[in-house]
Amino acid sequence: MHATLVAPHLSSTALLEELEAMERAVALYASDMPTRYLLRGPHDPAVIGWIVQGVARLGREEIRQRASRLLGHRRLWLRDMTTPEIDRRHKERFPSKRRLDRAESMASTTILWIAPDPAARNLPAVIDGTCPKCDGAGKLWINQVIDDASGWYEECYVPCWVCQPEDGAA
C-alpha cells in the first residue's frame, strides 16, 4: 500500500488566530476578494474565506515575509522616512493602493471577530533595503547625555533606533 501524505488542515478560526493583522491584510490582498467589497454584517464569512484562500495561495512563510515588509514600510511612511527605492519595491509588491487600503481595513476589522494569539503578535517590521537613518550600518554616532545638569555628554555608537530597536524595525 502506498504511503499518503496528508497536509494538516486547520480550521479557519485556528488559522486566523495564528495571523496578525498585517498578515491577514496580505492574505486578503492575494485572494480573490473584490477590491470594492463592503462588509456584510458583524461577522462576514466571505472575508474569512478570502484570508484562508490568500494563505493557501501564497503560503504561510511568504505571507509572514510580505507582512513584515509591509509593517516596516508603514512605520517608515509614518515617520516620512521612506526612500524612492523602498517605495518602488513596496509598489512592486502591492501595485494597487486602493486594494491594499481595503485589505488593511478589512483585516483590522477581523481582529474584532477573532483575536490573534499572543505569539502571533510578534511580527517583526522589516525594512526592504538600506535603512534610511544609518545607511545600513546598524548603529548611529551620537552625543549621549550622561548628566544634563553638569553638561556631561559622551560621544559613542548606539544601535540605530530605526532598524535595530528591541521590537523590530522602524
Short mmCIF file of N, CA and C in Angstrom, two decimals:
data_model
loop_
_atom_site.label_atom_id
_atom_site.label_comp_id
_atom_site.label_asym_id
_atom_site.label_seq_id
_atom_site.Cartn_x
_atom_site.Cartn_y
_atom_site.Cartn_z
N MET A 1 0.85 -1.17 0.00
CA MET A 1 0.00 0.00 0.00
C MET A 1 0.90 1.24 0.00
N HIS A 2 0.55 2.21 -0.80
CA HIS A 2 1.33 3.43 -0.91
C HIS A 2 1.09 4.34 0.29
N ALA A 3 2.16 4.98 0.72
CA ALA A 3 2.03 5.95 1.81
C ALA A 3 1.40 7.22 1.26
N THR A 4 0.53 7.79 2.00
CA THR A 4 -0.15 9.01 1.59
C THR A 4 0.26 10.13 2.53
N LEU A 5 0.67 11.23 1.93
CA LEU A 5 0.99 12.41 2.74
C LEU A 5 -0.28 13.22 2.91
N VAL A 6 -0.55 13.58 4.12
CA VAL A 6 -1.75 14.35 4.41
C VAL A 6 -1.30 15.69 4.99
N ALA A 7 -1.70 16.75 4.34
CA ALA A 7 -1.37 18.08 4.86
C ALA A 7 -2.30 18.38 6.03
N PRO A 8 -1.75 18.86 7.12
CA PRO A 8 -2.61 19.19 8.26
C PRO A 8 -3.56 20.32 7.87
N HIS A 9 -4.82 20.13 8.17
CA HIS A 9 -5.82 21.13 7.81
C HIS A 9 -6.27 21.84 9.08
N LEU A 10 -6.07 23.14 9.10
CA LEU A 10 -6.51 23.95 10.23
C LEU A 10 -7.88 24.51 9.94
N SER A 11 -8.69 24.66 10.96
CA SER A 11 -9.96 25.34 10.76
C SER A 11 -9.66 26.80 10.48
N SER A 12 -10.61 27.48 9.87
CA SER A 12 -10.39 28.89 9.55
C SER A 12 -10.20 29.72 10.81
N THR A 13 -10.87 29.36 11.91
CA THR A 13 -10.70 30.08 13.17
C THR A 13 -9.29 29.90 13.71
N ALA A 14 -8.79 28.65 13.66
CA ALA A 14 -7.43 28.40 14.15
C ALA A 14 -6.40 29.12 13.29
N LEU A 15 -6.63 29.16 11.97
CA LEU A 15 -5.71 29.86 11.08
C LEU A 15 -5.71 31.36 11.38
N LEU A 16 -6.88 31.95 11.56
CA LEU A 16 -6.94 33.38 11.84
C LEU A 16 -6.28 33.71 13.18
N GLU A 17 -6.37 32.81 14.15
CA GLU A 17 -5.72 33.05 15.43
C GLU A 17 -4.20 33.09 15.29
N GLU A 18 -3.67 32.44 14.27
CA GLU A 18 -2.23 32.42 14.04
C GLU A 18 -1.74 33.64 13.25
N LEU A 19 -2.66 34.44 12.70
CA LEU A 19 -2.29 35.55 11.84
C LEU A 19 -2.48 36.89 12.52
N GLU A 20 -1.47 37.74 12.42
CA GLU A 20 -1.52 39.11 12.90
C GLU A 20 -2.25 39.94 11.84
N ALA A 21 -2.65 41.15 12.17
CA ALA A 21 -3.46 41.97 11.26
C ALA A 21 -2.79 42.20 9.91
N MET A 22 -1.49 42.49 9.89
CA MET A 22 -0.81 42.73 8.61
C MET A 22 -0.76 41.45 7.78
N GLU A 23 -0.62 40.30 8.43
CA GLU A 23 -0.63 39.03 7.71
C GLU A 23 -2.00 38.78 7.09
N ARG A 24 -3.04 39.12 7.81
CA ARG A 24 -4.39 38.99 7.28
C ARG A 24 -4.59 39.92 6.09
N ALA A 25 -4.05 41.13 6.17
CA ALA A 25 -4.17 42.08 5.07
C ALA A 25 -3.47 41.56 3.82
N VAL A 26 -2.29 41.00 3.97
CA VAL A 26 -1.55 40.45 2.82
C VAL A 26 -2.34 39.28 2.23
N ALA A 27 -2.90 38.45 3.07
CA ALA A 27 -3.70 37.32 2.57
C ALA A 27 -4.92 37.81 1.81
N LEU A 28 -5.59 38.83 2.33
CA LEU A 28 -6.74 39.39 1.62
C LEU A 28 -6.32 40.00 0.29
N TYR A 29 -5.20 40.68 0.26
CA TYR A 29 -4.70 41.29 -0.98
C TYR A 29 -4.44 40.20 -2.03
N ALA A 30 -3.93 39.06 -1.61
CA ALA A 30 -3.59 37.98 -2.53
C ALA A 30 -4.79 37.14 -2.94
N SER A 31 -5.90 37.31 -2.27
CA SER A 31 -7.07 36.48 -2.53
C SER A 31 -7.90 37.03 -3.69
N ASP A 32 -9.05 36.40 -3.91
CA ASP A 32 -9.99 36.83 -4.95
C ASP A 32 -10.98 37.88 -4.43
N MET A 33 -10.69 38.49 -3.29
CA MET A 33 -11.58 39.50 -2.73
C MET A 33 -11.78 40.64 -3.73
N PRO A 34 -13.04 41.00 -4.00
CA PRO A 34 -13.26 42.17 -4.87
C PRO A 34 -12.74 43.43 -4.18
N THR A 35 -12.07 44.28 -4.92
CA THR A 35 -11.47 45.48 -4.33
C THR A 35 -12.51 46.40 -3.71
N ARG A 36 -13.68 46.44 -4.28
CA ARG A 36 -14.73 47.34 -3.76
C ARG A 36 -15.71 46.63 -2.82
N TYR A 37 -15.33 45.50 -2.28
CA TYR A 37 -16.22 44.72 -1.42
C TYR A 37 -16.52 45.48 -0.12
N LEU A 38 -17.76 45.42 0.33
CA LEU A 38 -18.17 46.02 1.60
C LEU A 38 -18.59 44.90 2.54
N LEU A 39 -18.26 45.04 3.79
CA LEU A 39 -18.60 44.01 4.79
C LEU A 39 -20.09 43.79 4.87
N ARG A 40 -20.48 42.54 5.10
CA ARG A 40 -21.88 42.17 5.20
C ARG A 40 -22.17 41.68 6.62
N GLY A 41 -22.30 42.60 7.52
CA GLY A 41 -22.64 42.24 8.88
C GLY A 41 -21.43 42.19 9.81
N PRO A 42 -21.69 41.89 11.07
CA PRO A 42 -20.62 41.94 12.07
C PRO A 42 -19.62 40.79 11.99
N HIS A 43 -19.94 39.71 11.28
CA HIS A 43 -19.01 38.58 11.16
C HIS A 43 -19.20 38.01 9.76
N ASP A 44 -18.39 38.49 8.83
CA ASP A 44 -18.57 38.16 7.42
C ASP A 44 -17.75 36.91 7.06
N PRO A 45 -18.40 35.77 6.82
CA PRO A 45 -17.66 34.55 6.49
C PRO A 45 -16.90 34.63 5.17
N ALA A 46 -17.33 35.50 4.24
CA ALA A 46 -16.62 35.63 2.97
C ALA A 46 -15.22 36.18 3.19
N VAL A 47 -15.08 37.13 4.10
CA VAL A 47 -13.77 37.72 4.39
C VAL A 47 -12.84 36.67 4.98
N ILE A 48 -13.36 35.87 5.89
CA ILE A 48 -12.55 34.80 6.49
C ILE A 48 -12.14 33.80 5.42
N GLY A 49 -13.04 33.48 4.52
CA GLY A 49 -12.72 32.58 3.41
C GLY A 49 -11.63 33.14 2.51
N TRP A 50 -11.66 34.43 2.25
CA TRP A 50 -10.63 35.04 1.41
C TRP A 50 -9.26 35.06 2.11
N ILE A 51 -9.26 35.22 3.42
CA ILE A 51 -7.99 35.16 4.15
C ILE A 51 -7.41 33.76 4.03
N VAL A 52 -8.24 32.75 4.23
CA VAL A 52 -7.79 31.36 4.09
C VAL A 52 -7.29 31.12 2.67
N GLN A 53 -8.01 31.64 1.68
CA GLN A 53 -7.61 31.48 0.28
C GLN A 53 -6.25 32.15 0.01
N GLY A 54 -6.05 33.34 0.55
CA GLY A 54 -4.78 34.05 0.36
C GLY A 54 -3.61 33.31 0.98
N VAL A 55 -3.82 32.73 2.15
CA VAL A 55 -2.76 31.95 2.80
C VAL A 55 -2.46 30.70 1.98
N ALA A 56 -3.50 30.06 1.48
CA ALA A 56 -3.28 28.87 0.64
C ALA A 56 -2.56 29.23 -0.66
N ARG A 57 -2.85 30.39 -1.19
CA ARG A 57 -2.26 30.82 -2.46
C ARG A 57 -0.77 31.17 -2.32
N LEU A 58 -0.41 31.92 -1.28
CA LEU A 58 0.98 32.37 -1.12
C LEU A 58 1.80 31.48 -0.19
N GLY A 59 1.15 30.83 0.75
CA GLY A 59 1.88 30.04 1.74
C GLY A 59 2.14 30.88 2.99
N ARG A 60 2.20 30.21 4.11
CA ARG A 60 2.33 30.88 5.41
C ARG A 60 3.61 31.70 5.50
N GLU A 61 4.72 31.16 5.02
CA GLU A 61 6.01 31.86 5.14
C GLU A 61 6.05 33.12 4.28
N GLU A 62 5.54 33.04 3.06
CA GLU A 62 5.51 34.21 2.17
C GLU A 62 4.59 35.30 2.73
N ILE A 63 3.47 34.88 3.30
CA ILE A 63 2.55 35.85 3.93
C ILE A 63 3.27 36.60 5.04
N ARG A 64 3.99 35.86 5.89
CA ARG A 64 4.70 36.49 7.02
C ARG A 64 5.79 37.44 6.52
N GLN A 65 6.53 37.02 5.50
CA GLN A 65 7.60 37.87 4.96
C GLN A 65 7.05 39.16 4.36
N ARG A 66 6.00 39.05 3.56
CA ARG A 66 5.40 40.25 2.95
C ARG A 66 4.78 41.15 4.01
N ALA A 67 4.16 40.55 5.02
CA ALA A 67 3.56 41.35 6.09
C ALA A 67 4.63 42.09 6.90
N SER A 68 5.77 41.46 7.14
CA SER A 68 6.86 42.12 7.85
C SER A 68 7.37 43.33 7.07
N ARG A 69 7.50 43.16 5.76
CA ARG A 69 7.95 44.28 4.93
C ARG A 69 6.88 45.37 4.84
N LEU A 70 5.61 44.98 4.80
CA LEU A 70 4.53 45.96 4.79
C LEU A 70 4.53 46.75 6.10
N LEU A 71 4.71 46.06 7.21
CA LEU A 71 4.76 46.73 8.51
C LEU A 71 5.95 47.68 8.58
N GLY A 72 7.11 47.26 8.09
CA GLY A 72 8.28 48.13 8.06
C GLY A 72 8.05 49.36 7.20
N HIS A 73 7.41 49.17 6.04
CA HIS A 73 7.11 50.31 5.17
C HIS A 73 6.15 51.26 5.85
N ARG A 74 5.12 50.73 6.49
CA ARG A 74 4.14 51.60 7.17
C ARG A 74 4.81 52.44 8.25
N ARG A 75 5.68 51.82 9.02
CA ARG A 75 6.35 52.56 10.09
C ARG A 75 7.29 53.63 9.54
N LEU A 76 8.00 53.33 8.47
CA LEU A 76 8.85 54.35 7.84
C LEU A 76 7.99 55.46 7.24
N TRP A 77 6.89 55.08 6.60
CA TRP A 77 6.00 56.05 5.98
C TRP A 77 5.42 57.00 7.03
N LEU A 78 5.05 56.49 8.18
CA LEU A 78 4.51 57.33 9.25
C LEU A 78 5.53 58.37 9.74
N ARG A 79 6.80 58.05 9.63
CA ARG A 79 7.87 58.97 10.05
C ARG A 79 8.44 59.75 8.87
N ASP A 80 7.81 59.63 7.71
CA ASP A 80 8.25 60.29 6.49
C ASP A 80 9.72 59.97 6.20
N MET A 81 10.06 58.68 6.31
CA MET A 81 11.44 58.24 6.11
C MET A 81 11.60 57.26 4.96
N THR A 82 10.58 57.06 4.16
CA THR A 82 10.74 56.13 3.04
C THR A 82 11.63 56.75 1.97
N THR A 83 12.36 55.92 1.30
CA THR A 83 13.21 56.36 0.20
C THR A 83 12.53 55.96 -1.11
N PRO A 84 12.94 56.55 -2.23
CA PRO A 84 12.34 56.14 -3.51
C PRO A 84 12.53 54.64 -3.79
N GLU A 85 13.66 54.09 -3.40
CA GLU A 85 13.91 52.66 -3.62
C GLU A 85 12.97 51.79 -2.78
N ILE A 86 12.77 52.16 -1.51
CA ILE A 86 11.85 51.41 -0.64
C ILE A 86 10.43 51.53 -1.17
N ASP A 87 10.04 52.74 -1.61
CA ASP A 87 8.70 52.93 -2.18
C ASP A 87 8.50 52.13 -3.47
N ARG A 88 9.54 52.05 -4.29
CA ARG A 88 9.45 51.30 -5.54
C ARG A 88 9.20 49.81 -5.27
N ARG A 89 9.96 49.23 -4.33
CA ARG A 89 9.78 47.81 -4.02
C ARG A 89 8.41 47.56 -3.38
N HIS A 90 7.94 48.51 -2.56
CA HIS A 90 6.62 48.38 -1.96
C HIS A 90 5.55 48.38 -3.06
N LYS A 91 5.70 49.27 -4.03
CA LYS A 91 4.73 49.36 -5.13
C LYS A 91 4.77 48.11 -6.01
N GLU A 92 5.94 47.49 -6.14
CA GLU A 92 6.02 46.23 -6.90
C GLU A 92 5.24 45.12 -6.20
N ARG A 93 5.34 45.08 -4.87
CA ARG A 93 4.64 44.05 -4.12
C ARG A 93 3.14 44.31 -4.03
N PHE A 94 2.77 45.59 -3.91
CA PHE A 94 1.36 45.97 -3.75
C PHE A 94 1.03 47.07 -4.75
N PRO A 95 0.80 46.71 -6.03
CA PRO A 95 0.59 47.73 -7.06
C PRO A 95 -0.70 48.54 -6.89
N SER A 96 -1.73 47.97 -6.29
CA SER A 96 -3.00 48.68 -6.14
C SER A 96 -3.13 49.24 -4.72
N LYS A 97 -3.00 50.55 -4.61
CA LYS A 97 -3.12 51.20 -3.30
C LYS A 97 -4.53 51.04 -2.74
N ARG A 98 -5.54 51.17 -3.61
CA ARG A 98 -6.93 51.04 -3.18
C ARG A 98 -7.19 49.64 -2.61
N ARG A 99 -6.68 48.62 -3.29
CA ARG A 99 -6.88 47.24 -2.83
C ARG A 99 -6.17 47.01 -1.50
N LEU A 100 -4.95 47.54 -1.36
CA LEU A 100 -4.21 47.39 -0.12
C LEU A 100 -4.92 48.10 1.03
N ASP A 101 -5.41 49.30 0.78
CA ASP A 101 -6.16 50.02 1.82
C ASP A 101 -7.39 49.24 2.26
N ARG A 102 -8.12 48.68 1.29
CA ARG A 102 -9.32 47.88 1.61
C ARG A 102 -8.94 46.63 2.39
N ALA A 103 -7.86 45.96 1.96
CA ALA A 103 -7.42 44.74 2.65
C ALA A 103 -7.00 45.05 4.08
N GLU A 104 -6.27 46.15 4.28
CA GLU A 104 -5.86 46.51 5.65
C GLU A 104 -7.06 46.86 6.52
N SER A 105 -8.00 47.57 5.95
CA SER A 105 -9.20 47.94 6.71
C SER A 105 -10.00 46.71 7.12
N MET A 106 -10.21 45.80 6.17
CA MET A 106 -10.97 44.60 6.48
C MET A 106 -10.21 43.68 7.43
N ALA A 107 -8.90 43.61 7.28
CA ALA A 107 -8.10 42.78 8.18
C ALA A 107 -8.16 43.30 9.61
N SER A 108 -8.14 44.61 9.77
CA SER A 108 -8.22 45.16 11.13
C SER A 108 -9.59 44.89 11.75
N THR A 109 -10.62 44.84 10.91
CA THR A 109 -11.95 44.52 11.42
C THR A 109 -12.02 43.07 11.89
N THR A 110 -11.31 42.17 11.23
CA THR A 110 -11.36 40.76 11.64
C THR A 110 -10.73 40.54 13.02
N ILE A 111 -9.89 41.47 13.46
CA ILE A 111 -9.30 41.36 14.80
C ILE A 111 -10.40 41.41 15.85
N LEU A 112 -11.48 42.14 15.56
CA LEU A 112 -12.61 42.19 16.49
C LEU A 112 -13.35 40.87 16.54
N TRP A 113 -13.35 40.13 15.43
CA TRP A 113 -14.06 38.85 15.36
C TRP A 113 -13.26 37.74 15.99
N ILE A 114 -12.00 37.64 15.59
CA ILE A 114 -11.13 36.57 16.08
C ILE A 114 -9.78 37.20 16.40
N ALA A 115 -9.49 37.35 17.68
CA ALA A 115 -8.23 37.98 18.10
C ALA A 115 -7.07 37.01 17.87
N PRO A 116 -5.92 37.54 17.47
CA PRO A 116 -4.75 36.67 17.28
C PRO A 116 -4.19 36.20 18.62
N ASP A 117 -3.58 35.01 18.60
CA ASP A 117 -2.88 34.52 19.78
C ASP A 117 -1.75 35.48 20.10
N PRO A 118 -1.34 35.56 21.37
CA PRO A 118 -0.22 36.44 21.72
C PRO A 118 1.05 36.16 20.93
N ALA A 119 1.32 34.90 20.60
CA ALA A 119 2.53 34.56 19.84
C ALA A 119 2.47 35.12 18.42
N ALA A 120 1.28 35.29 17.87
CA ALA A 120 1.13 35.80 16.51
C ALA A 120 1.39 37.30 16.45
N ARG A 121 1.38 37.97 17.58
CA ARG A 121 1.55 39.42 17.60
C ARG A 121 3.00 39.85 17.51
N ASN A 122 3.93 38.91 17.43
CA ASN A 122 5.35 39.24 17.39
C ASN A 122 5.87 39.35 15.97
N LEU A 123 5.14 40.02 15.11
CA LEU A 123 5.57 40.18 13.73
C LEU A 123 6.66 41.25 13.67
N PRO A 124 7.84 40.90 13.18
CA PRO A 124 8.90 41.91 13.09
C PRO A 124 8.65 42.84 11.90
N ALA A 125 9.00 44.09 12.07
CA ALA A 125 8.93 45.05 10.97
C ALA A 125 10.28 45.02 10.26
N VAL A 126 10.26 44.77 8.96
CA VAL A 126 11.49 44.63 8.18
C VAL A 126 11.58 45.76 7.16
N ILE A 127 12.72 46.41 7.11
CA ILE A 127 12.96 47.44 6.10
C ILE A 127 13.48 46.73 4.85
N ASP A 128 12.80 46.94 3.75
CA ASP A 128 13.18 46.30 2.50
C ASP A 128 14.20 47.17 1.78
N GLY A 129 15.43 47.02 2.15
CA GLY A 129 16.50 47.82 1.57
C GLY A 129 17.38 48.40 2.67
N THR A 130 18.15 49.40 2.31
CA THR A 130 19.06 50.04 3.25
C THR A 130 18.29 50.96 4.19
N CYS A 131 18.63 50.91 5.45
CA CYS A 131 17.99 51.77 6.45
C CYS A 131 18.24 53.23 6.10
N PRO A 132 17.19 54.06 6.04
CA PRO A 132 17.38 55.46 5.67
C PRO A 132 18.05 56.30 6.76
N LYS A 133 18.10 55.80 7.98
CA LYS A 133 18.70 56.57 9.06
C LYS A 133 20.20 56.31 9.20
N CYS A 134 20.62 55.05 9.22
CA CYS A 134 22.03 54.72 9.46
C CYS A 134 22.75 54.25 8.20
N ASP A 135 22.05 54.23 7.08
CA ASP A 135 22.61 53.77 5.80
C ASP A 135 23.08 52.32 5.86
N GLY A 136 22.39 51.52 6.66
CA GLY A 136 22.68 50.10 6.73
C GLY A 136 23.76 49.71 7.72
N ALA A 137 24.33 50.67 8.45
CA ALA A 137 25.40 50.36 9.41
C ALA A 137 24.85 49.69 10.67
N GLY A 138 23.60 49.94 11.01
CA GLY A 138 23.01 49.36 12.21
C GLY A 138 23.35 50.10 13.48
N LYS A 139 24.10 51.20 13.36
CA LYS A 139 24.48 51.98 14.54
C LYS A 139 24.59 53.45 14.16
N LEU A 140 24.43 54.30 15.16
CA LEU A 140 24.50 55.74 14.98
C LEU A 140 25.51 56.35 15.94
N TRP A 141 26.25 57.34 15.48
CA TRP A 141 27.19 58.08 16.33
C TRP A 141 26.43 59.24 16.94
N ILE A 142 26.37 59.28 18.27
CA ILE A 142 25.57 60.30 18.94
C ILE A 142 26.34 60.93 20.10
N ASN A 143 25.84 62.07 20.55
CA ASN A 143 26.25 62.66 21.81
C ASN A 143 25.25 62.18 22.85
N GLN A 144 25.67 61.30 23.72
CA GLN A 144 24.78 60.72 24.71
C GLN A 144 24.85 61.54 25.99
N VAL A 145 23.69 61.91 26.51
CA VAL A 145 23.62 62.69 27.74
C VAL A 145 23.87 61.76 28.92
N ILE A 146 24.92 62.08 29.67
CA ILE A 146 25.21 61.31 30.88
C ILE A 146 24.60 62.03 32.08
N ASP A 147 24.85 63.32 32.16
CA ASP A 147 24.29 64.13 33.26
C ASP A 147 23.97 65.50 32.68
N ASP A 148 22.69 65.77 32.51
CA ASP A 148 22.25 67.02 31.89
C ASP A 148 22.59 68.23 32.75
N ALA A 149 22.48 68.10 34.08
CA ALA A 149 22.73 69.22 34.99
C ALA A 149 24.18 69.70 34.90
N SER A 150 25.11 68.78 34.80
CA SER A 150 26.53 69.17 34.75
C SER A 150 27.04 69.33 33.32
N GLY A 151 26.19 69.02 32.34
CA GLY A 151 26.61 69.14 30.95
C GLY A 151 27.55 68.04 30.50
N TRP A 152 27.44 66.87 31.12
CA TRP A 152 28.33 65.75 30.80
C TRP A 152 27.73 64.94 29.65
N TYR A 153 28.40 64.95 28.53
CA TYR A 153 27.99 64.22 27.34
C TYR A 153 29.14 63.35 26.89
N GLU A 154 28.82 62.22 26.29
CA GLU A 154 29.85 61.37 25.70
C GLU A 154 29.42 60.99 24.30
N GLU A 155 30.39 60.99 23.40
CA GLU A 155 30.12 60.56 22.04
C GLU A 155 30.34 59.05 21.96
N CYS A 156 29.39 58.37 21.33
CA CYS A 156 29.51 56.92 21.22
C CYS A 156 28.55 56.39 20.14
N TYR A 157 28.73 55.14 19.80
CA TYR A 157 27.80 54.47 18.90
C TYR A 157 26.68 53.83 19.72
N VAL A 158 25.48 53.92 19.19
CA VAL A 158 24.33 53.24 19.77
C VAL A 158 23.61 52.51 18.64
N PRO A 159 22.85 51.48 18.96
CA PRO A 159 22.09 50.80 17.89
C PRO A 159 21.13 51.78 17.22
N CYS A 160 20.99 51.66 15.92
CA CYS A 160 20.08 52.52 15.15
C CYS A 160 18.65 52.29 15.65
N TRP A 161 17.98 53.34 16.00
CA TRP A 161 16.61 53.22 16.54
C TRP A 161 15.61 52.88 15.44
N VAL A 162 15.99 52.98 14.16
CA VAL A 162 15.07 52.65 13.08
C VAL A 162 15.14 51.16 12.74
N CYS A 163 16.35 50.65 12.51
CA CYS A 163 16.47 49.26 12.04
C CYS A 163 16.94 48.28 13.10
N GLN A 164 17.32 48.73 14.28
CA GLN A 164 17.81 47.82 15.31
C GLN A 164 17.10 47.96 16.66
N PRO A 165 15.84 48.41 16.70
CA PRO A 165 15.19 48.53 18.02
C PRO A 165 14.88 47.14 18.58
N GLU A 166 14.52 47.12 19.83
CA GLU A 166 14.24 45.84 20.50
C GLU A 166 13.03 45.13 19.91
N ASP A 167 12.03 45.88 19.43
CA ASP A 167 10.79 45.26 18.96
C ASP A 167 10.68 45.21 17.44
N GLY A 168 11.77 45.34 16.70
CA GLY A 168 11.71 45.26 15.25
C GLY A 168 12.01 46.60 14.60
N ALA A 169 12.03 46.63 13.31
CA ALA A 169 12.42 47.83 12.57
C ALA A 169 11.42 48.95 12.72
N ALA A 170 11.93 50.12 12.53
CA ALA A 170 11.16 51.36 12.49
C ALA A 170 10.37 51.55 13.75
#
